[in-house]
MMTF fields as JSON, N, C-alpha, C and O atoms, coordinates in Angstrom:
{
  "mmtfVersion": "1.0.0",
  "mmtfProducer": "UNKNOWN",
  "numBonds": 403,
  "numAtoms": 404,
  "numGroups": 101,
  "numChains": 1,
  "numModels": 1,
  "chainsPerModel": [1],
  "groupsPerChain": [101],
  "chainIdList": ["A"],
  "bondAtomList": [4, 2, 8, 6, 12, 10, 16, 14, 20, 18, 24, 22, 28, 26, 32, 30, 36, 34, 40, 38, 44, 42, 48, 46, 52, 50, 56, 54, 60, 58, 64, 62, 68, 66, 72, 70, 76, 74, 80, 78, 84, 82, 88, 86, 92, 90, 96, 94, 100, 98, 104, 102, 108, 106, 112, 110, 116, 114, 120, 118, 124, 122, 128, 126, 132, 130, 136, 134, 140, 138, 144, 142, 148, 146, 152, 150, 156, 154, 160, 158, 164, 162, 168, 166, 172, 170, 176, 174, 180, 178, 184, 182, 188, 186, 192, 190, 196, 194, 200, 198, 204, 202, 208, 206, 212, 210, 216, 214, 220, 218, 224, 222, 228, 226, 232, 230, 236, 234, 240, 238, 244, 242, 248, 246, 252, 250, 256, 254, 260, 258, 264, 262, 268, 266, 272, 270, 276, 274, 280, 278, 284, 282, 288, 286, 292, 290, 296, 294, 300, 298, 304, 302, 308, 306, 312, 310, 316, 314, 320, 318, 324, 322, 328, 326, 332, 330, 336, 334, 340, 338, 344, 342, 348, 346, 352, 350, 356, 354, 360, 358, 364, 362, 368, 366, 372, 370, 376, 374, 380, 378, 384, 382, 388, 386, 392, 390, 396, 394, 400, 398],
  "bondOrderList": [1, 1, 1, 1, 1, 1, 1, 1, 1, 1, 1, 1, 1, 1, 1, 1, 1, 1, 1, 1, 1, 1, 1, 1, 1, 1, 1, 1, 1, 1, 1, 1, 1, 1, 1, 1, 1, 1, 1, 1, 1, 1, 1, 1, 1, 1, 1, 1, 1, 1, 1, 1, 1, 1, 1, 1, 1, 1, 1, 1, 1, 1, 1, 1, 1, 1, 1, 1, 1, 1, 1, 1, 1, 1, 1, 1, 1, 1, 1, 1, 1, 1, 1, 1, 1, 1, 1, 1, 1, 1, 1, 1, 1, 1, 1, 1, 1, 1, 1, 1],
  "groupList": [{"groupName": "MET", "atomNameList": ["N", "CA", "C", "O"], "elementList": ["N", "C", "C", "O"], "formalChargeList": [0, 0, 0, 0], "bondAtomList": [1, 0, 2, 1, 3, 2], "bondOrderList": [1, 1, 2], "singleLetterCode": "M", "chemCompType": "L-PEPTIDE LINKING"}, {"groupName": "ALA", "atomNameList": ["N", "CA", "C", "O"], "elementList": ["N", "C", "C", "O"], "formalChargeList": [0, 0, 0, 0], "bondAtomList": [1, 0, 2, 1, 3, 2], "bondOrderList": [1, 1, 2], "singleLetterCode": "A", "chemCompType": "L-PEPTIDE LINKING"}, {"groupName": "SER", "atomNameList": ["N", "CA", "C", "O"], "elementList": ["N", "C", "C", "O"], "formalChargeList": [0, 0, 0, 0], "bondAtomList": [1, 0, 2, 1, 3, 2], "bondOrderList": [1, 1, 2], "singleLetterCode": "S", "chemCompType": "L-PEPTIDE LINKING"}, {"groupName": "PRO", "atomNameList": ["N", "CA", "C", "O"], "elementList": ["N", "C", "C", "O"], "formalChargeList": [0, 0, 0, 0], "bondAtomList": [1, 0, 2, 1, 3, 2], "bondOrderList": [1, 1, 2], "singleLetterCode": "P", "chemCompType": "L-PEPTIDE LINKING"}, {"groupName": "ARG", "atomNameList": ["N", "CA", "C", "O"], "elementList": ["N", "C", "C", "O"], "formalChargeList": [0, 0, 0, 0], "bondAtomList": [1, 0, 2, 1, 3, 2], "bondOrderList": [1, 1, 2], "singleLetterCode": "R", "chemCompType": "L-PEPTIDE LINKING"}, {"groupName": "LEU", "atomNameList": ["N", "CA", "C", "O"], "elementList": ["N", "C", "C", "O"], "formalChargeList": [0, 0, 0, 0], "bondAtomList": [1, 0, 2, 1, 3, 2], "bondOrderList": [1, 1, 2], "singleLetterCode": "L", "chemCompType": "L-PEPTIDE LINKING"}, {"groupName": "VAL", "atomNameList": ["N", "CA", "C", "O"], "elementList": ["N", "C", "C", "O"], "formalChargeList": [0, 0, 0, 0], "bondAtomList": [1, 0, 2, 1, 3, 2], "bondOrderList": [1, 1, 2], "singleLetterCode": "V", "chemCompType": "L-PEPTIDE LINKING"}, {"groupName": "GLU", "atomNameList": ["N", "CA", "C", "O"], "elementList": ["N", "C", "C", "O"], "formalChargeList": [0, 0, 0, 0], "bondAtomList": [1, 0, 2, 1, 3, 2], "bondOrderList": [1, 1, 2], "singleLetterCode": "E", "chemCompType": "L-PEPTIDE LINKING"}, {"groupName": "GLN", "atomNameList": ["N", "CA", "C", "O"], "elementList": ["N", "C", "C", "O"], "formalChargeList": [0, 0, 0, 0], "bondAtomList": [1, 0, 2, 1, 3, 2], "bondOrderList": [1, 1, 2], "singleLetterCode": "Q", "chemCompType": "L-PEPTIDE LINKING"}, {"groupName": "HIS", "atomNameList": ["N", "CA", "C", "O"], "elementList": ["N", "C", "C", "O"], "formalChargeList": [0, 0, 0, 0], "bondAtomList": [1, 0, 2, 1, 3, 2], "bondOrderList": [1, 1, 2], "singleLetterCode": "H", "chemCompType": "L-PEPTIDE LINKING"}, {"groupName": "PHE", "atomNameList": ["N", "CA", "C", "O"], "elementList": ["N", "C", "C", "O"], "formalChargeList": [0, 0, 0, 0], "bondAtomList": [1, 0, 2, 1, 3, 2], "bondOrderList": [1, 1, 2], "singleLetterCode": "F", "chemCompType": "L-PEPTIDE LINKING"}, {"groupName": "GLY", "atomNameList": ["N", "CA", "C", "O"], "elementList": ["N", "C", "C", "O"], "formalChargeList": [0, 0, 0, 0], "bondAtomList": [1, 0, 2, 1, 3, 2], "bondOrderList": [1, 1, 2], "singleLetterCode": "G", "chemCompType": "PEPTIDE LINKING"}, {"groupName": "ASP", "atomNameList": ["N", "CA", "C", "O"], "elementList": ["N", "C", "C", "O"], "formalChargeList": [0, 0, 0, 0], "bondAtomList": [1, 0, 2, 1, 3, 2], "bondOrderList": [1, 1, 2], "singleLetterCode": "D", "chemCompType": "L-PEPTIDE LINKING"}, {"groupName": "CYS", "atomNameList": ["N", "CA", "C", "O"], "elementList": ["N", "C", "C", "O"], "formalChargeList": [0, 0, 0, 0], "bondAtomList": [1, 0, 2, 1, 3, 2], "bondOrderList": [1, 1, 2], "singleLetterCode": "C", "chemCompType": "L-PEPTIDE LINKING"}, {"groupName": "THR", "atomNameList": ["N", "CA", "C", "O"], "elementList": ["N", "C", "C", "O"], "formalChargeList": [0, 0, 0, 0], "bondAtomList": [1, 0, 2, 1, 3, 2], "bondOrderList": [1, 1, 2], "singleLetterCode": "T", "chemCompType": "L-PEPTIDE LINKING"}, {"groupName": "ILE", "atomNameList": ["N", "CA", "C", "O"], "elementList": ["N", "C", "C", "O"], "formalChargeList": [0, 0, 0, 0], "bondAtomList": [1, 0, 2, 1, 3, 2], "bondOrderList": [1, 1, 2], "singleLetterCode": "I", "chemCompType": "L-PEPTIDE LINKING"}, {"groupName": "LYS", "atomNameList": ["N", "CA", "C", "O"], "elementList": ["N", "C", "C", "O"], "formalChargeList": [0, 0, 0, 0], "bondAtomList": [1, 0, 2, 1, 3, 2], "bondOrderList": [1, 1, 2], "singleLetterCode": "K", "chemCompType": "L-PEPTIDE LINKING"}, {"groupName": "TRP", "atomNameList": ["N", "CA", "C", "O"], "elementList": ["N", "C", "C", "O"], "formalChargeList": [0, 0, 0, 0], "bondAtomList": [1, 0, 2, 1, 3, 2], "bondOrderList": [1, 1, 2], "singleLetterCode": "W", "chemCompType": "L-PEPTIDE LINKING"}, {"groupName": "TYR", "atomNameList": ["N", "CA", "C", "O"], "elementList": ["N", "C", "C", "O"], "formalChargeList": [0, 0, 0, 0], "bondAtomList": [1, 0, 2, 1, 3, 2], "bondOrderList": [1, 1, 2], "singleLetterCode": "Y", "chemCompType": "L-PEPTIDE LINKING"}, {"groupName": "ASN", "atomNameList": ["N", "CA", "C", "O"], "elementList": ["N", "C", "C", "O"], "formalChargeList": [0, 0, 0, 0], "bondAtomList": [1, 0, 2, 1, 3, 2], "bondOrderList": [1, 1, 2], "singleLetterCode": "N", "chemCompType": "L-PEPTIDE LINKING"}],
  "groupTypeList": [0, 1, 2, 1, 3, 4, 5, 4, 6, 5, 4, 5, 5, 1, 7, 3, 8, 4, 9, 10, 11, 7, 8, 5, 2, 1, 12, 3, 1, 7, 10, 11, 6, 13, 0, 14, 5, 15, 1, 16, 1, 5, 11, 6, 1, 8, 3, 14, 1, 2, 4, 9, 5, 7, 15, 5, 16, 8, 1, 11, 10, 15, 14, 6, 8, 4, 9, 5, 16, 17, 2, 18, 13, 16, 4, 12, 7, 1, 1, 15, 11, 7, 18, 5, 19, 17, 5, 11, 1, 7, 5, 1, 8, 4, 3, 7, 6, 16, 8, 11, 4],
  "groupIdList": [1, 2, 3, 4, 5, 6, 7, 8, 9, 10, 11, 12, 13, 14, 15, 16, 17, 18, 19, 20, 21, 22, 23, 24, 25, 26, 27, 28, 29, 30, 31, 32, 33, 34, 35, 36, 37, 38, 39, 40, 41, 42, 43, 44, 45, 46, 47, 48, 49, 50, 51, 52, 53, 54, 55, 56, 57, 58, 59, 60, 61, 62, 63, 64, 65, 66, 67, 68, 69, 70, 71, 72, 73, 74, 75, 76, 77, 78, 79, 80, 81, 82, 83, 84, 85, 86, 87, 88, 89, 90, 91, 92, 93, 94, 95, 96, 97, 98, 99, 100, 101],
  "secStructList": [7, 7, 7, 2, 2, 2, 2, 2, 2, 2, 2, 2, 2, 2, 1, 2, 2, 2, 2, 2, 6, 6, 7, 7, 1, 1, 7, 6, 6, 6, 6, 7, 3, 3, 2, 2, 2, 2, 2, 2, 2, 2, 6, 1, 7, 2, 2, 2, 2, 2, 2, 2, 2, 2, 2, 2, 2, 2, 2, 6, 1, 3, 3, 3, 3, 3, 3, 6, 6, 3, 3, 3, 3, 3, 3, 7, 2, 2, 2, 2, 2, 2, 2, 2, 2, 2, 2, 2, 2, 2, 2, 2, 1, 7, 7, 7, 7, 7, 7, 7, 7],
  "xCoordList": [113.034, 112.026, 111.257, 110.506, 111.434, 110.713, 111.451, 111.807, 111.674, 112.401, 111.799, 111.779, 111.309, 110.703, 111.674, 111.269, 112.943, 113.853, 114.082, 114.17, 114.178, 114.401, 113.159, 113.281, 111.984, 110.765, 110.672, 110.244, 111.076, 111.069, 112.02, 111.683, 113.201, 114.15, 113.513, 113.594, 112.879, 112.251, 111.132, 110.956, 110.376, 109.313, 109.905, 109.423, 110.952, 111.589, 112.19, 112.066, 112.838, 113.468, 112.457, 112.815, 111.209, 110.167, 109.883, 109.473, 110.102, 109.89, 111.118, 111.031, 112.244, 113.488, 113.466, 114.039, 112.812, 112.771, 111.992, 112.357, 110.934, 110.091, 110.826, 110.79, 111.486, 112.103, 113.542, 114.033, 114.223, 115.639, 115.942, 117.038, 114.989, 115.164, 116.275, 116.76, 116.682, 117.755, 119.143, 120.135, 119.215, 120.512, 121.053, 120.402, 122.226, 122.807, 123.859, 124.151, 124.435, 125.552, 125.138, 125.955, 123.895, 123.387, 121.87, 121.291, 121.236, 119.783, 119.386, 119.775, 118.617, 118.281, 117.446, 117.541, 116.64, 115.821, 116.652, 116.447, 117.57, 118.382, 119.57, 119.841, 120.277, 121.549, 121.414, 122.174, 120.455, 120.291, 120.472, 120.78, 120.278, 120.329, 121.562, 121.87, 122.257, 123.463, 123.116, 122.128, 123.941, 123.718, 123.643, 122.913, 124.379, 124.362, 122.968, 122.507, 122.295, 120.942, 119.936, 118.976, 120.155, 119.273, 119.412, 118.411, 120.64, 120.872, 120.17, 119.534, 120.288, 119.638, 118.118, 117.47, 117.55, 116.095, 115.616, 114.511, 116.451, 116.091, 116.325, 115.772, 117.147, 117.484, 118.427, 118.351, 119.328, 120.28, 121.695, 121.885, 122.674, 124.066, 124.338, 123.662, 125.337, 125.634, 125.978, 125.543, 126.737, 126.991, 125.714, 125.614, 124.746, 123.464, 122.721, 122.199, 122.674, 122.023, 122.738, 122.094, 124.06, 124.838, 124.504, 124.43, 124.304, 123.951, 122.586, 122.427, 121.608, 120.285, 120.381, 119.764, 121.148, 121.292, 122.014, 121.685, 122.991, 123.705, 122.757, 122.83, 121.883, 120.907, 119.95, 119.632, 119.492, 118.619, 119.354, 118.762, 120.631, 121.431, 121.588, 121.429, 121.9, 122.054, 120.756, 120.778, 119.636, 118.332, 118.001, 117.096, 118.729, 118.508, 117.485, 117.102, 117.033, 115.999, 116.536, 115.78, 117.834, 118.445, 119.756, 120.362, 120.159, 121.486, 122.276, 121.715, 123.576, 124.449, 125.567, 126.232, 125.764, 126.89, 127.716, 127.192, 129.007, 129.93, 130.294, 130.461, 130.41, 130.892, 131.769, 131.305, 133.038, 134.037, 134.034, 134.279, 133.762, 133.792, 132.401, 132.27, 131.373, 130.006, 129.393, 129.789, 128.424, 127.657, 126.203, 125.642, 125.617, 124.25, 123.376, 123.777, 122.191, 121.283, 120.04, 119.525, 119.581, 118.398, 117.619, 118.209, 116.298, 115.465, 115.628, 115.774, 115.605, 115.593, 114.152, 113.72, 113.426, 111.985, 111.684, 110.7, 112.521, 112.296, 112.424, 111.595, 113.455, 113.656, 112.537, 112.074, 112.107, 111.006, 109.73, 108.992, 109.472, 108.297, 108.326, 107.308, 109.495, 109.63, 109.368, 108.701, 109.892, 109.68, 108.19, 107.653, 107.535, 106.115, 105.285, 104.336, 105.636, 104.935, 105.148, 104.202, 106.387, 106.694, 105.921, 105.311, 105.946, 105.265, 103.762, 103.142, 103.187, 101.76, 101.413, 100.411, 102.259, 102.017, 102.159, 101.369, 103.149, 103.356, 102.184, 101.724, 101.709, 100.607, 99.292, 98.396, 99.166, 97.933, 97.862, 96.786, 99.001, 99.005, 98.278, 98.368, 97.571, 96.88, 97.872, 98.63, 97.878, 98.793, 98.416, 97.241, 99.438, 99.191, 98.64, 99.095, 97.658, 97.096, 97.754, 97.669, 98.411, 99.083, 98.089, 97.325, 98.129, 97.268, 97.873, 99.06, 97.069, 97.525, 97.601, 96.849, 98.502, 98.631, 98.067, 98.084],
  "yCoordList": [54.71, 54.659, 53.348, 53.056, 52.575, 51.3, 50.24, 49.183, 50.536, 49.622, 49.673, 50.724, 48.534, 48.488, 48.925, 49.678, 48.482, 48.932, 50.452, 51.066, 51.055, 52.505, 53.264, 54.272, 52.794, 53.423, 53.275, 54.195, 52.113, 51.889, 52.861, 53.421, 53.06, 54.013, 55.392, 56.046, 55.836, 57.157, 57.24, 58.272, 56.16, 56.142, 56.204, 56.953, 55.413, 55.408, 56.77, 57.256, 57.381, 58.678, 59.808, 60.905, 59.564, 60.576, 60.819, 61.913, 59.801, 59.898, 59.331, 58.286, 60.014, 59.448, 59.248, 58.282, 60.147, 60.003, 58.751, 58.051, 58.483, 57.311, 56.009, 55.066, 55.959, 54.722, 54.54, 53.413, 55.638, 55.55, 56.322, 56.86, 56.375, 57.089, 56.535, 57.219, 55.297, 54.68, 55.164, 54.84, 55.931, 56.447, 57.425, 58.421, 57.144, 57.97, 58.943, 59.934, 58.677, 59.477, 60.874, 61.795, 61.04, 62.335, 62.266, 61.188, 63.419, 63.484, 63.075, 63.743, 61.986, 61.506, 62.499, 62.52, 63.31, 64.276, 65.479, 65.996, 65.917, 67.093, 66.767, 67.48, 65.699, 65.398, 64.354, 64.363, 63.464, 62.361, 61.033, 60.988, 59.957, 58.603, 57.89, 57.949, 57.22, 56.473, 55.348, 54.634, 55.207, 54.165, 52.77, 51.913, 52.541, 51.234, 50.908, 49.774, 51.891, 51.669, 51.475, 50.719, 52.154, 51.976, 50.555, 49.914, 50.06, 48.684, 47.702, 46.752, 47.935, 47.054, 47.08, 46.034, 48.273, 48.395, 47.692, 47.15, 47.702, 47.02, 45.52, 44.76, 45.093, 43.672, 43.224, 42.091, 44.131, 43.812, 44.134, 44.823, 43.628, 43.932, 45.402, 46.009, 45.965, 47.384, 47.738, 48.792, 46.914, 47.275, 47.366, 48.215, 46.507, 46.554, 47.836, 48.515, 48.162, 49.409, 50.609, 51.558, 50.572, 51.68, 51.902, 53.045, 50.837, 50.959, 51.632, 52.524, 51.206, 51.84, 53.317, 54.162, 53.627, 55.01, 55.857, 57.029, 55.275, 56.01, 56.371, 57.476, 55.463, 55.743, 56.857, 57.745, 56.809, 57.865, 59.21, 60.257, 59.17, 60.394, 60.957, 62.159, 60.085, 60.528, 61.123, 62.07, 60.566, 61.082, 62.406, 63.124, 62.723, 63.966, 63.858, 64.877, 62.664, 62.488, 62.463, 62.668, 62.214, 62.264, 63.044, 63.188, 63.534, 64.116, 63.205, 62.548, 63.179, 62.348, 63.232, 63.929, 63.194, 63.925, 62.989, 62.143, 63.166, 62.328, 63.039, 64.258, 62.242, 62.731, 61.638, 60.541, 61.962, 60.981, 59.826, 60.035, 58.615, 57.477, 57.031, 56.011, 57.788, 57.397, 58.356, 59.516, 57.833, 58.648, 58.674, 57.653, 59.842, 60.055, 60.523, 61.38, 59.953, 60.234, 60.956, 60.683, 61.879, 62.658, 62.9, 63.133, 62.845, 63.14, 64.587, 65.466, 64.835, 66.199, 66.487, 66.198, 67.058, 67.27, 68.176, 67.965, 69.182, 70.092, 69.343, 69.513, 68.522, 67.762, 66.753, 66.575, 66.104, 65.144, 65.867, 65.377, 67.028, 67.818, 68.252, 68.193, 68.691, 69.092, 67.909, 68.048, 66.752, 65.555, 65.198, 64.899, 65.231, 64.888, 65.879, 65.485, 67.161, 68.165, 67.899, 67.943, 67.623, 67.329, 66.093, 66.102, 65.031, 63.796, 64.027, 63.539, 64.761, 65.071, 65.828, 65.539, 66.806, 67.582, 66.71, 66.827, 65.845, 64.947, 63.987, 63.746, 63.448, 62.486, 63.154, 62.5, 64.447, 65.166, 65.59, 65.914, 65.586, 66.012, 64.991, 63.782, 65.511, 64.646, 64.264, 65.113, 63.023, 62.622, 63.293, 63.505, 63.614, 64.205, 63.135, 61.991, 63.531, 62.62, 62.925, 64.048, 61.933, 62.128, 61.861, 60.896, 62.741, 62.601, 61.573, 61.635, 60.655, 59.663, 60.282, 61.207, 59.782, 60.315, 59.363, 59.636],
  "zCoordList": [97.543, 98.589, 98.571, 99.502, 97.546, 97.461, 98.264, 97.744, 99.53, 100.395, 101.788, 102.429, 102.25, 103.584, 104.683, 105.568, 104.666, 105.731, 105.724, 106.787, 104.548, 104.496, 104.972, 105.668, 104.608, 105.107, 106.624, 107.321, 107.125, 108.583, 109.279, 110.321, 108.707, 109.292, 109.386, 110.426, 108.304, 108.319, 109.344, 109.991, 109.496, 110.512, 111.918, 112.768, 112.16, 113.48, 113.806, 114.93, 112.824, 113.059, 113.185, 113.615, 112.82, 112.98, 114.461, 114.847, 115.285, 116.73, 117.456, 118.1, 117.352, 117.896, 119.409, 119.912, 120.133, 121.589, 121.981, 122.925, 121.26, 121.556, 121.238, 122.028, 120.092, 119.642, 120.101, 120.169, 120.418, 120.778, 122.06, 122.219, 122.956, 124.216, 125.086, 125.988, 124.822, 125.618, 125.207, 125.861, 124.133, 123.682, 124.724, 125.043, 125.245, 126.298, 125.796, 126.465, 124.626, 124.133, 123.673, 123.689, 123.268, 122.805, 122.744, 122.614, 122.839, 122.741, 121.326, 120.368, 121.17, 119.825, 119.013, 117.786, 119.672, 118.943, 118.493, 117.395, 119.319, 119.005, 118.12, 117.153, 118.442, 117.784, 116.684, 115.715, 116.834, 115.898, 116.61, 117.801, 115.867, 116.424, 115.897, 114.707, 116.795, 116.436, 115.46, 115.638, 114.435, 113.424, 114.04, 113.542, 115.1, 115.765, 116.283, 116.151, 116.87, 117.383, 116.253, 116.395, 115.138, 113.983, 113.445, 113.126, 113.342, 112.883, 113.808, 113.352, 115.104, 116.09, 115.92, 115.96, 115.731, 115.56, 114.297, 114.263, 113.257, 112.013, 112.088, 111.294, 113.044, 113.152, 112.052, 111.578, 111.644, 110.579, 111.057, 112.059, 110.327, 110.628, 110.321, 109.49, 111.001, 110.812, 109.36, 108.896, 108.612, 107.209, 106.376, 105.49, 106.649, 105.93, 106.271, 105.386, 107.552, 107.968, 107.364, 106.916, 107.35, 106.786, 105.326, 104.873, 104.59, 103.168, 103.005, 102.172, 103.797, 103.743, 104.109, 103.461, 105.138, 105.586, 104.551, 104.37, 103.872, 102.828, 101.685, 101.146, 101.318, 100.259, 100.692, 99.902, 101.945, 102.453, 102.503, 102.241, 102.837, 102.865, 101.452, 101.24, 100.485, 99.102, 98.564, 97.778, 98.987, 98.552, 99.244, 98.818, 100.301, 101.026, 102.142, 102.717, 102.464, 103.477, 104.906, 105.856, 105.062, 106.386, 106.305, 105.243, 107.459, 107.586, 108.515, 109.392, 108.309, 109.14, 109.655, 108.889, 110.962, 111.525, 112.388, 113.114, 112.284, 113.053, 114.343, 114.385, 115.391, 116.682, 117.272, 117.583, 117.417, 117.843, 116.845, 115.657, 117.315, 116.384, 115.923, 115.247, 116.285, 115.938, 114.923, 114.805, 114.206, 113.254, 113.711, 114.105, 113.651, 114.113, 112.949, 112.16, 112.856, 111.744, 112.242, 113.327, 111.42, 111.742, 110.458, 109.403, 110.546, 109.376, 108.966, 109.815, 107.675, 107.148, 106.758, 105.642, 107.694, 107.502, 106.316, 105.607, 106.097, 104.968, 103.642, 102.747, 103.518, 102.281, 102.061, 100.934, 103.113, 102.998, 102.574, 101.72, 103.166, 102.803, 101.346, 100.656, 100.874, 99.466, 98.542, 97.517, 98.909, 98.085, 98.039, 96.973, 99.187, 99.223, 98.415, 97.737, 98.483, 97.673, 96.188, 95.401, 95.811, 94.407, 93.948, 92.878, 94.755, 94.384, 94.243, 93.299, 95.172, 95.089, 93.813, 93.159, 93.466, 92.243, 91.006, 90.069, 90.995, 89.855, 89.689, 88.573, 90.792, 90.719, 90.346, 89.812, 90.622, 90.313, 88.845, 88.342, 88.165, 86.765, 85.903, 86.114, 84.944, 83.995, 82.908, 82.438, 82.51, 81.445, 80.124, 79.822, 79.357, 78.055, 77.117, 77.117, 76.324, 75.338, 74.014, 73.518, 73.436, 72.154, 71.033, 71.058, 70.065, 68.902, 67.943, 67.622, 67.502, 66.514, 65.133, 64.823, 64.301, 62.94, 61.954, 60.754]
}
């Protein structure tokens, strides 16, 4: 998650209709956003965008579905919510104090 392009992808996919409303092949909110449009929005080559998207997919933050020759990405809101809950709980824990001998 320590990557500006990956955070940008997640922000863009949070409002797919707003950022990718020009997508004609499928409803971006219902079906997901074509990887080509994500690469264009990031201003990077498609292989670079694909690498960022693969990392987000491996982390479970997006789902990817293929249709014909295109791949469409969509945020996994449940997985993102679980991660944020886990992170909040981890950050709220007090560190253990080790006793010196």
